[in-house]
Amino acid sequence: MSDDLFCEIIAGERPAHVVSSDEVAVSFLDVRPVFKGHVLVVPRVHVETLTDLGEVGPFFERVQAMARAVEEGLEAGGTFVAMNNRVSQSVAHLHVHVVPRQKKDGLRGFFWPRTKYDSAEEAESFAARVRAAL
């Protein structure tokens, strides 16, 4: 493990309100929640980004279970599930935000400005570049 904040929580060296912990992931309340009940799901193994995570299936099974638990346990209307990779990643340890939502809770779409493609051709050029990288 690294010496980042989340590794310290995983190791039990830093206090946290742990919601779930197993051999794959540790989930705990975000100390600066968007809404109360906002949970972070982090892989137990130290990786910085999603592309660094070896097997994604087991980790995202935990994310899926947490989204279900947040909805049921908090009687939320739904959840906002998100992650950053490098840019805007406050801790350099992969983490997924599971935020409880209610209709008209004030959270609107994404937290960043949206844009449009100038044409279908421009959109296809971006799709083609990503497709080629696969």
Short mmCIF file of N, CA, C and O in Angstrom, two decimals:
data_model
loop_
_atom_site.label_atom_id
_atom_site.label_comp_id
_atom_site.label_asym_id
_atom_site.label_seq_id
_atom_site.Cartn_x
_atom_site.Cartn_y
_atom_site.Cartn_z
N MET A 1 0.83 -1.20 0.00
CA MET A 1 0.00 0.00 0.00
C MET A 1 0.87 1.25 0.00
O MET A 1 1.97 1.26 0.50
N SER A 2 0.28 2.29 -0.52
CA SER A 2 0.93 3.60 -0.56
C SER A 2 0.65 4.32 0.76
O SER A 2 0.05 3.78 1.67
N ASP A 3 1.08 5.57 0.86
CA ASP A 3 0.83 6.33 2.07
C ASP A 3 -0.26 7.37 1.85
O ASP A 3 -0.28 8.41 2.51
N ASP A 4 -1.21 7.11 0.94
CA ASP A 4 -2.28 8.06 0.71
C ASP A 4 -3.37 7.92 1.78
O ASP A 4 -3.44 6.95 2.52
N LEU A 5 -4.22 8.91 1.84
CA LEU A 5 -5.30 8.97 2.82
C LEU A 5 -6.17 7.72 2.80
O LEU A 5 -6.51 7.17 3.84
N PHE A 6 -6.54 7.24 1.60
CA PHE A 6 -7.41 6.08 1.53
C PHE A 6 -6.70 4.80 1.96
O PHE A 6 -7.31 3.94 2.58
N CYS A 7 -5.42 4.68 1.64
CA CYS A 7 -4.66 3.52 2.13
C CYS A 7 -4.59 3.53 3.65
O CYS A 7 -4.64 2.48 4.29
N GLU A 8 -4.50 4.71 4.24
CA GLU A 8 -4.48 4.81 5.70
C GLU A 8 -5.81 4.37 6.29
O GLU A 8 -5.85 3.69 7.32
N ILE A 9 -6.92 4.74 5.65
CA ILE A 9 -8.24 4.29 6.11
C ILE A 9 -8.34 2.77 5.97
O ILE A 9 -8.78 2.08 6.90
N ILE A 10 -7.93 2.24 4.83
CA ILE A 10 -7.97 0.80 4.60
C ILE A 10 -7.17 0.05 5.66
O ILE A 10 -7.59 -0.99 6.16
N ALA A 11 -6.00 0.59 6.01
CA ALA A 11 -5.13 -0.06 7.00
C ALA A 11 -5.60 0.15 8.44
O ALA A 11 -5.02 -0.40 9.36
N GLY A 12 -6.63 0.96 8.63
CA GLY A 12 -7.12 1.23 9.98
C GLY A 12 -6.29 2.26 10.72
O GLY A 12 -6.41 2.41 11.93
N GLU A 13 -5.44 2.98 10.00
CA GLU A 13 -4.57 3.98 10.61
C GLU A 13 -5.23 5.35 10.71
O GLU A 13 -4.71 6.25 11.35
N ARG A 14 -6.35 5.52 10.03
CA ARG A 14 -7.07 6.80 10.04
C ARG A 14 -8.55 6.47 10.24
O ARG A 14 -9.07 5.55 9.61
N PRO A 15 -9.22 7.20 11.11
CA PRO A 15 -10.63 6.90 11.35
C PRO A 15 -11.51 7.23 10.14
O PRO A 15 -11.22 8.16 9.39
N ALA A 16 -12.55 6.45 9.99
CA ALA A 16 -13.54 6.67 8.94
C ALA A 16 -14.82 5.97 9.35
O ALA A 16 -14.80 5.02 10.14
N HIS A 17 -15.92 6.42 8.82
CA HIS A 17 -17.20 5.77 9.04
C HIS A 17 -17.35 4.70 7.97
O HIS A 17 -17.93 4.93 6.91
N VAL A 18 -16.78 3.52 8.25
CA VAL A 18 -16.78 2.42 7.28
C VAL A 18 -18.17 1.82 7.18
O VAL A 18 -18.81 1.52 8.19
N VAL A 19 -18.63 1.67 5.95
CA VAL A 19 -19.94 1.10 5.67
C VAL A 19 -19.79 -0.38 5.32
O VAL A 19 -20.61 -1.20 5.70
N SER A 20 -18.73 -0.71 4.59
CA SER A 20 -18.51 -2.07 4.14
C SER A 20 -17.02 -2.29 3.91
O SER A 20 -16.31 -1.36 3.51
N SER A 21 -16.56 -3.51 4.17
CA SER A 21 -15.16 -3.84 3.96
C SER A 21 -15.03 -5.32 3.68
O SER A 21 -15.57 -6.15 4.42
N ASP A 22 -14.32 -5.66 2.60
CA ASP A 22 -14.03 -7.06 2.31
C ASP A 22 -12.68 -7.14 1.60
O ASP A 22 -11.93 -6.16 1.59
N GLU A 23 -12.38 -8.26 1.00
CA GLU A 23 -11.06 -8.46 0.38
C GLU A 23 -10.88 -7.63 -0.89
O GLU A 23 -9.75 -7.43 -1.33
N VAL A 24 -11.95 -7.11 -1.46
CA VAL A 24 -11.89 -6.35 -2.71
C VAL A 24 -11.93 -4.84 -2.49
O VAL A 24 -11.17 -4.10 -3.11
N ALA A 25 -12.84 -4.39 -1.63
CA ALA A 25 -13.08 -2.95 -1.51
C ALA A 25 -13.43 -2.55 -0.09
O ALA A 25 -13.89 -3.37 0.71
N VAL A 26 -13.22 -1.28 0.18
CA VAL A 26 -13.64 -0.67 1.44
C VAL A 26 -14.51 0.52 1.06
O VAL A 26 -14.16 1.30 0.17
N SER A 27 -15.65 0.64 1.73
CA SER A 27 -16.57 1.74 1.48
C SER A 27 -16.77 2.52 2.76
O SER A 27 -16.95 1.92 3.83
N PHE A 28 -16.75 3.84 2.65
CA PHE A 28 -16.89 4.69 3.84
C PHE A 28 -17.52 6.01 3.45
O PHE A 28 -17.53 6.40 2.27
N LEU A 29 -18.08 6.71 4.45
CA LEU A 29 -18.71 7.99 4.19
C LEU A 29 -17.68 9.02 3.77
O LEU A 29 -16.59 9.09 4.35
N ASP A 30 -18.02 9.83 2.78
CA ASP A 30 -17.18 10.95 2.37
C ASP A 30 -17.26 12.01 3.47
O ASP A 30 -18.35 12.30 3.97
N VAL A 31 -16.12 12.56 3.87
CA VAL A 31 -16.12 13.56 4.95
C VAL A 31 -16.67 14.91 4.47
O VAL A 31 -17.01 15.76 5.28
N ARG A 32 -16.74 15.09 3.16
CA ARG A 32 -17.33 16.31 2.58
C ARG A 32 -18.42 15.89 1.59
O ARG A 32 -18.27 16.02 0.39
N PRO A 33 -19.54 15.37 2.10
CA PRO A 33 -20.55 14.79 1.22
C PRO A 33 -21.29 15.82 0.39
O PRO A 33 -21.52 16.95 0.84
N VAL A 34 -21.65 15.41 -0.82
CA VAL A 34 -22.56 16.22 -1.63
C VAL A 34 -23.91 16.25 -0.93
O VAL A 34 -24.52 17.30 -0.76
N PHE A 35 -24.38 15.08 -0.50
CA PHE A 35 -25.55 14.93 0.35
C PHE A 35 -25.20 13.91 1.42
O PHE A 35 -24.34 13.04 1.21
N LYS A 36 -25.83 14.00 2.57
CA LYS A 36 -25.56 13.07 3.67
C LYS A 36 -25.82 11.64 3.19
O LYS A 36 -26.83 11.38 2.55
N GLY A 37 -24.89 10.75 3.51
CA GLY A 37 -24.97 9.37 3.05
C GLY A 37 -24.12 9.11 1.82
O GLY A 37 -24.08 8.00 1.32
N HIS A 38 -23.39 10.12 1.35
CA HIS A 38 -22.47 10.02 0.21
C HIS A 38 -21.34 9.06 0.60
O HIS A 38 -20.63 9.29 1.56
N VAL A 39 -21.21 7.98 -0.14
CA VAL A 39 -20.24 6.92 0.16
C VAL A 39 -19.14 6.89 -0.90
O VAL A 39 -19.41 7.08 -2.08
N LEU A 40 -17.91 6.63 -0.47
CA LEU A 40 -16.80 6.38 -1.38
C LEU A 40 -16.51 4.89 -1.36
O LEU A 40 -16.40 4.30 -0.28
N VAL A 41 -16.38 4.30 -2.52
CA VAL A 41 -16.00 2.89 -2.65
C VAL A 41 -14.61 2.88 -3.24
O VAL A 41 -14.38 3.43 -4.31
N VAL A 42 -13.65 2.27 -2.52
CA VAL A 42 -12.25 2.27 -2.96
C VAL A 42 -11.74 0.83 -3.01
O VAL A 42 -12.08 0.01 -2.16
N PRO A 43 -10.92 0.52 -4.00
CA PRO A 43 -10.33 -0.83 -4.01
C PRO A 43 -9.34 -0.97 -2.86
O PRO A 43 -8.63 -0.01 -2.51
N ARG A 44 -9.30 -2.13 -2.28
CA ARG A 44 -8.36 -2.39 -1.17
C ARG A 44 -6.92 -2.29 -1.66
O ARG A 44 -6.06 -1.77 -0.94
N VAL A 45 -6.65 -2.74 -2.86
CA VAL A 45 -5.31 -2.63 -3.44
C VAL A 45 -5.11 -1.19 -3.91
O VAL A 45 -6.04 -0.57 -4.43
N HIS A 46 -3.92 -0.64 -3.70
CA HIS A 46 -3.67 0.73 -4.12
C HIS A 46 -3.49 0.82 -5.63
O HIS A 46 -2.56 0.24 -6.20
N VAL A 47 -4.42 1.50 -6.28
CA VAL A 47 -4.31 1.87 -7.69
C VAL A 47 -4.78 3.31 -7.80
O VAL A 47 -5.66 3.74 -7.05
N GLU A 48 -4.18 4.02 -8.72
CA GLU A 48 -4.54 5.44 -8.85
C GLU A 48 -5.77 5.66 -9.71
O GLU A 48 -6.62 6.49 -9.38
N THR A 49 -5.90 4.94 -10.81
CA THR A 49 -6.99 5.18 -11.75
C THR A 49 -7.68 3.88 -12.16
O THR A 49 -7.16 2.79 -11.92
N LEU A 50 -8.80 4.03 -12.83
CA LEU A 50 -9.53 2.87 -13.33
C LEU A 50 -8.69 2.04 -14.27
O LEU A 50 -8.73 0.81 -14.24
N THR A 51 -7.87 2.68 -15.10
CA THR A 51 -7.04 1.92 -16.04
C THR A 51 -5.94 1.13 -15.34
O THR A 51 -5.38 0.21 -15.92
N ASP A 52 -5.65 1.47 -14.09
CA ASP A 52 -4.65 0.73 -13.31
C ASP A 52 -5.23 -0.50 -12.62
O ASP A 52 -4.49 -1.37 -12.17
N LEU A 53 -6.55 -0.57 -12.51
CA LEU A 53 -7.21 -1.66 -11.81
C LEU A 53 -7.20 -2.90 -12.68
O LEU A 53 -7.65 -2.87 -13.83
N GLY A 54 -6.69 -3.99 -12.15
CA GLY A 54 -6.60 -5.23 -12.93
C GLY A 54 -7.97 -5.76 -13.32
O GLY A 54 -8.46 -5.54 -14.41
N GLU A 55 -8.61 -6.46 -12.42
CA GLU A 55 -9.91 -7.06 -12.68
C GLU A 55 -10.99 -6.11 -12.17
O GLU A 55 -11.10 -5.87 -10.97
N VAL A 56 -11.80 -5.57 -13.06
CA VAL A 56 -12.78 -4.56 -12.68
C VAL A 56 -14.10 -5.14 -12.18
O VAL A 56 -14.81 -4.50 -11.40
N GLY A 57 -14.43 -6.35 -12.62
CA GLY A 57 -15.72 -6.95 -12.26
C GLY A 57 -16.01 -7.00 -10.78
O GLY A 57 -17.04 -6.49 -10.33
N PRO A 58 -15.15 -7.61 -9.98
CA PRO A 58 -15.42 -7.69 -8.54
C PRO A 58 -15.56 -6.31 -7.88
O PRO A 58 -16.43 -6.12 -7.02
N PHE A 59 -14.75 -5.35 -8.31
CA PHE A 59 -14.84 -4.01 -7.72
C PHE A 59 -16.18 -3.38 -8.04
O PHE A 59 -16.86 -2.84 -7.17
N PHE A 60 -16.60 -3.46 -9.31
CA PHE A 60 -17.86 -2.84 -9.69
C PHE A 60 -19.08 -3.59 -9.17
O PHE A 60 -20.16 -3.01 -9.05
N GLU A 61 -18.91 -4.86 -8.79
CA GLU A 61 -19.99 -5.55 -8.08
C GLU A 61 -20.21 -4.88 -6.73
O GLU A 61 -21.34 -4.73 -6.28
N ARG A 62 -19.12 -4.43 -6.09
CA ARG A 62 -19.23 -3.72 -4.80
C ARG A 62 -19.86 -2.35 -5.00
O ARG A 62 -20.67 -1.90 -4.19
N VAL A 63 -19.50 -1.66 -6.08
CA VAL A 63 -20.09 -0.36 -6.38
C VAL A 63 -21.60 -0.53 -6.62
O VAL A 63 -22.41 0.23 -6.08
N GLN A 64 -21.96 -1.54 -7.39
CA GLN A 64 -23.37 -1.80 -7.67
C GLN A 64 -24.14 -2.09 -6.38
O GLN A 64 -25.23 -1.56 -6.15
N ALA A 65 -23.57 -2.93 -5.52
CA ALA A 65 -24.22 -3.26 -4.25
C ALA A 65 -24.37 -2.02 -3.38
O ALA A 65 -25.39 -1.84 -2.69
N MET A 66 -23.36 -1.14 -3.40
CA MET A 66 -23.42 0.07 -2.59
C MET A 66 -24.50 1.01 -3.11
O MET A 66 -25.22 1.64 -2.32
N ALA A 67 -24.62 1.14 -4.43
CA ALA A 67 -25.66 1.98 -5.00
C ALA A 67 -27.04 1.48 -4.56
O ALA A 67 -27.92 2.26 -4.17
N ARG A 68 -27.22 0.17 -4.58
CA ARG A 68 -28.49 -0.42 -4.13
C ARG A 68 -28.71 -0.14 -2.64
O ARG A 68 -29.81 0.25 -2.23
N ALA A 69 -27.67 -0.31 -1.83
CA ALA A 69 -27.79 -0.12 -0.38
C ALA A 69 -28.07 1.34 -0.02
O ALA A 69 -28.86 1.62 0.89
N VAL A 70 -27.44 2.26 -0.72
CA VAL A 70 -27.68 3.69 -0.46
C VAL A 70 -29.14 4.02 -0.79
O VAL A 70 -29.81 4.71 -0.01
N GLU A 71 -29.64 3.54 -1.90
CA GLU A 71 -31.04 3.79 -2.25
C GLU A 71 -31.99 3.20 -1.21
O GLU A 71 -32.88 3.89 -0.72
N GLU A 72 -31.77 1.93 -0.89
CA GLU A 72 -32.68 1.26 0.05
C GLU A 72 -32.51 1.78 1.47
O GLU A 72 -33.49 2.07 2.15
N GLY A 73 -31.28 1.86 1.93
CA GLY A 73 -31.03 2.24 3.32
C GLY A 73 -31.40 3.67 3.65
O GLY A 73 -31.79 3.98 4.77
N LEU A 74 -31.27 4.55 2.66
CA LEU A 74 -31.56 5.97 2.90
C LEU A 74 -32.88 6.40 2.27
O LEU A 74 -33.21 7.58 2.27
N GLU A 75 -33.62 5.43 1.71
CA GLU A 75 -34.87 5.71 1.02
C GLU A 75 -34.67 6.81 -0.02
O GLU A 75 -35.48 7.73 -0.15
N ALA A 76 -33.55 6.71 -0.74
CA ALA A 76 -33.23 7.67 -1.79
C ALA A 76 -34.00 7.32 -3.06
O ALA A 76 -34.29 6.15 -3.32
N GLY A 77 -34.29 8.33 -3.85
CA GLY A 77 -34.97 8.10 -5.11
C GLY A 77 -34.06 7.50 -6.15
O GLY A 77 -34.50 6.90 -7.12
N GLY A 78 -32.74 7.64 -5.94
CA GLY A 78 -31.74 7.12 -6.86
C GLY A 78 -30.36 7.47 -6.35
O GLY A 78 -30.20 7.90 -5.21
N THR A 79 -29.36 7.28 -7.19
CA THR A 79 -27.99 7.63 -6.82
C THR A 79 -27.29 8.29 -8.00
O THR A 79 -27.65 8.07 -9.16
N PHE A 80 -26.29 9.07 -7.69
CA PHE A 80 -25.36 9.61 -8.67
C PHE A 80 -24.07 8.84 -8.42
O PHE A 80 -23.54 8.86 -7.30
N VAL A 81 -23.57 8.13 -9.41
CA VAL A 81 -22.37 7.31 -9.28
C VAL A 81 -21.32 7.89 -10.23
O VAL A 81 -21.58 8.01 -11.43
N ALA A 82 -20.15 8.26 -9.68
CA ALA A 82 -19.16 8.94 -10.51
C ALA A 82 -17.74 8.69 -10.00
O ALA A 82 -17.54 8.35 -8.83
N MET A 83 -16.77 8.89 -10.91
CA MET A 83 -15.37 8.83 -10.53
C MET A 83 -14.57 9.75 -11.43
O MET A 83 -14.98 10.05 -12.56
N ASN A 84 -13.44 10.19 -10.93
CA ASN A 84 -12.49 10.97 -11.71
C ASN A 84 -11.23 10.12 -11.88
O ASN A 84 -10.90 9.31 -11.03
N ASN A 85 -10.52 10.34 -12.97
CA ASN A 85 -9.22 9.71 -13.21
C ASN A 85 -8.21 10.82 -13.41
O ASN A 85 -8.27 11.53 -14.41
N ARG A 86 -7.34 10.99 -12.45
CA ARG A 86 -6.30 12.01 -12.42
C ARG A 86 -6.85 13.42 -12.27
O ARG A 86 -6.74 14.01 -11.22
N VAL A 87 -7.46 13.98 -13.32
CA VAL A 87 -7.97 15.35 -13.25
C VAL A 87 -9.15 15.41 -12.27
O VAL A 87 -10.06 14.59 -12.34
N SER A 88 -9.08 16.32 -11.34
CA SER A 88 -10.10 16.50 -10.29
C SER A 88 -10.16 15.34 -9.30
O SER A 88 -11.11 15.23 -8.54
N GLN A 89 -9.16 14.51 -9.29
CA GLN A 89 -9.11 13.39 -8.34
C GLN A 89 -8.41 13.91 -7.08
O GLN A 89 -7.20 14.10 -7.07
N SER A 90 -9.18 14.16 -6.03
CA SER A 90 -8.63 14.78 -4.82
C SER A 90 -7.66 13.88 -4.07
O SER A 90 -6.78 14.38 -3.38
N VAL A 91 -7.82 12.58 -4.17
CA VAL A 91 -6.90 11.61 -3.57
C VAL A 91 -6.45 10.68 -4.69
O VAL A 91 -7.29 10.16 -5.43
N ALA A 92 -5.16 10.48 -4.82
CA ALA A 92 -4.61 9.65 -5.91
C ALA A 92 -4.77 8.16 -5.60
O ALA A 92 -3.81 7.40 -5.51
N HIS A 93 -6.00 7.76 -5.41
CA HIS A 93 -6.38 6.37 -5.16
C HIS A 93 -7.77 6.24 -5.78
O HIS A 93 -8.67 7.03 -5.47
N LEU A 94 -7.95 5.28 -6.68
CA LEU A 94 -9.23 5.11 -7.34
C LEU A 94 -10.36 5.11 -6.32
O LEU A 94 -10.27 4.45 -5.29
N HIS A 95 -11.39 5.88 -6.59
CA HIS A 95 -12.57 5.88 -5.73
C HIS A 95 -13.81 6.24 -6.53
O HIS A 95 -13.75 7.05 -7.44
N VAL A 96 -14.90 5.60 -6.18
CA VAL A 96 -16.18 5.84 -6.83
C VAL A 96 -17.11 6.48 -5.81
O VAL A 96 -17.24 5.99 -4.69
N HIS A 97 -17.71 7.57 -6.22
CA HIS A 97 -18.68 8.28 -5.38
C HIS A 97 -20.06 7.68 -5.61
O HIS A 97 -20.49 7.54 -6.75
N VAL A 98 -20.75 7.34 -4.53
CA VAL A 98 -22.13 6.90 -4.60
C VAL A 98 -22.92 7.90 -3.76
O VAL A 98 -22.82 7.91 -2.54
N VAL A 99 -23.65 8.78 -4.44
CA VAL A 99 -24.33 9.89 -3.79
C VAL A 99 -25.84 9.66 -3.83
O VAL A 99 -26.40 9.45 -4.91
N PRO A 100 -26.50 9.70 -2.67
CA PRO A 100 -27.95 9.54 -2.67
C PRO A 100 -28.63 10.73 -3.33
O PRO A 100 -28.18 11.87 -3.18
N ARG A 101 -29.69 10.45 -4.08
CA ARG A 101 -30.41 11.51 -4.80
C ARG A 101 -31.90 11.44 -4.49
O ARG A 101 -32.45 10.38 -4.24
N GLN A 102 -32.51 12.60 -4.55
CA GLN A 102 -33.96 12.74 -4.50
C GLN A 102 -34.36 13.69 -5.61
O GLN A 102 -33.56 14.56 -5.99
N LYS A 103 -35.56 13.56 -6.13
CA LYS A 103 -36.03 14.53 -7.12
C LYS A 103 -36.01 15.91 -6.50
O LYS A 103 -36.31 16.07 -5.31
N LYS A 104 -35.60 16.89 -7.29
CA LYS A 104 -35.56 18.29 -6.88
C LYS A 104 -34.60 18.53 -5.71
O LYS A 104 -34.83 19.40 -4.88
N ASP A 105 -33.51 17.74 -5.62
CA ASP A 105 -32.53 17.93 -4.53
C ASP A 105 -31.53 19.03 -4.83
O ASP A 105 -30.66 19.34 -4.02
N GLY A 106 -31.63 19.65 -6.01
CA GLY A 106 -30.75 20.76 -6.35
C GLY A 106 -29.53 20.39 -7.16
O GLY A 106 -28.86 21.26 -7.72
N LEU A 107 -29.20 19.11 -7.25
CA LEU A 107 -28.05 18.68 -8.04
C LEU A 107 -28.51 18.57 -9.49
O LEU A 107 -29.45 17.86 -9.80
N ARG A 108 -27.83 19.29 -10.35
CA ARG A 108 -28.25 19.34 -11.75
C ARG A 108 -27.16 18.79 -12.64
O ARG A 108 -26.09 19.38 -12.75
N GLY A 109 -27.44 17.66 -13.28
CA GLY A 109 -26.53 17.10 -14.26
C GLY A 109 -25.13 16.90 -13.72
O GLY A 109 -24.92 16.57 -12.57
N PHE A 110 -24.16 17.14 -14.60
CA PHE A 110 -22.77 17.02 -14.21
C PHE A 110 -22.31 18.32 -13.59
O PHE A 110 -22.96 19.36 -13.71
N PHE A 111 -21.15 18.30 -12.95
CA PHE A 111 -20.62 19.47 -12.27
C PHE A 111 -19.80 20.35 -13.19
O PHE A 111 -19.19 21.29 -12.76
N TRP A 112 -19.73 20.06 -14.46
CA TRP A 112 -18.90 20.82 -15.37
C TRP A 112 -19.74 21.26 -16.57
O TRP A 112 -20.78 20.71 -16.86
N PRO A 113 -19.25 22.29 -17.29
CA PRO A 113 -20.00 22.78 -18.45
C PRO A 113 -20.09 21.74 -19.56
O PRO A 113 -19.21 20.90 -19.70
N ARG A 114 -21.17 21.79 -20.31
CA ARG A 114 -21.38 20.86 -21.43
C ARG A 114 -21.09 21.59 -22.73
O ARG A 114 -21.13 22.82 -22.79
N THR A 115 -20.83 20.85 -23.77
CA THR A 115 -20.55 21.42 -25.08
C THR A 115 -21.30 20.65 -26.14
O THR A 115 -22.03 19.70 -25.82
N LYS A 116 -21.17 21.05 -27.39
CA LYS A 116 -21.81 20.35 -28.52
C LYS A 116 -20.77 20.14 -29.61
O LYS A 116 -19.82 20.91 -29.73
N TYR A 117 -20.97 19.12 -30.41
CA TYR A 117 -20.15 18.93 -31.60
C TYR A 117 -20.65 19.88 -32.67
O TYR A 117 -21.85 20.15 -32.77
N ASP A 118 -19.74 20.39 -33.48
CA ASP A 118 -20.12 21.32 -34.55
C ASP A 118 -20.89 20.63 -35.66
O ASP A 118 -21.67 21.26 -36.37
N SER A 119 -20.67 19.33 -35.81
CA SER A 119 -21.33 18.59 -36.88
C SER A 119 -21.28 17.09 -36.57
O SER A 119 -20.53 16.65 -35.70
N ALA A 120 -22.04 16.33 -37.32
CA ALA A 120 -21.99 14.87 -37.20
C ALA A 120 -20.61 14.35 -37.59
O ALA A 120 -20.11 13.39 -37.00
N GLU A 121 -19.97 15.02 -38.55
CA GLU A 121 -18.64 14.62 -38.99
C GLU A 121 -17.61 14.82 -37.87
O GLU A 121 -16.74 13.97 -37.66
N GLU A 122 -17.72 15.93 -37.16
CA GLU A 122 -16.80 16.16 -36.05
C GLU A 122 -17.01 15.10 -34.97
O GLU A 122 -16.05 14.55 -34.43
N ALA A 123 -18.26 14.81 -34.66
CA ALA A 123 -18.55 13.78 -33.66
C ALA A 123 -17.96 12.44 -34.10
O ALA A 123 -17.33 11.74 -33.29
N GLU A 124 -18.14 12.09 -35.36
CA GLU A 124 -17.61 10.81 -35.85
C GLU A 124 -16.09 10.79 -35.78
O GLU A 124 -15.50 9.75 -35.50
N SER A 125 -15.43 11.93 -36.00
CA SER A 125 -13.97 11.95 -35.92
C SER A 125 -13.49 11.65 -34.50
O SER A 125 -12.50 10.96 -34.32
N PHE A 126 -14.21 12.15 -33.49
CA PHE A 126 -13.85 11.84 -32.11
C PHE A 126 -14.12 10.37 -31.81
O PHE A 126 -13.30 9.70 -31.18
N ALA A 127 -15.26 9.87 -32.26
CA ALA A 127 -15.59 8.45 -32.07
C ALA A 127 -14.53 7.57 -32.72
O ALA A 127 -14.10 6.56 -32.13
N ALA A 128 -14.09 7.93 -33.90
CA ALA A 128 -13.09 7.15 -34.63
C ALA A 128 -11.75 7.12 -33.90
O ALA A 128 -11.09 6.09 -33.84
N ARG A 129 -11.36 8.24 -33.33
CA ARG A 129 -10.09 8.30 -32.59
C ARG A 129 -10.12 7.41 -31.35
O ARG A 129 -9.16 6.70 -31.06
N VAL A 130 -11.24 7.44 -30.64
CA VAL A 130 -11.38 6.58 -29.46
C VAL A 130 -11.45 5.12 -29.89
O VAL A 130 -10.80 4.25 -29.31
N ARG A 131 -12.21 4.85 -30.94
CA ARG A 131 -12.35 3.48 -31.46
C ARG A 131 -10.99 2.91 -31.85
O ARG A 131 -10.69 1.76 -31.53
N ALA A 132 -10.16 3.72 -32.48
CA ALA A 132 -8.83 3.28 -32.90
C ALA A 132 -7.94 2.96 -31.70
O ALA A 132 -7.09 2.08 -31.77
N ALA A 133 -8.15 3.65 -30.60
CA ALA A 133 -7.34 3.41 -29.40
C ALA A 133 -7.75 2.13 -28.68
O ALA A 133 -6.99 1.60 -27.88
N LEU A 134 -8.95 1.63 -28.97
CA LEU A 134 -9.38 0.37 -28.35
C LEU A 134 -8.60 -0.78 -28.93
O LEU A 134 -8.38 -1.79 -28.38
#
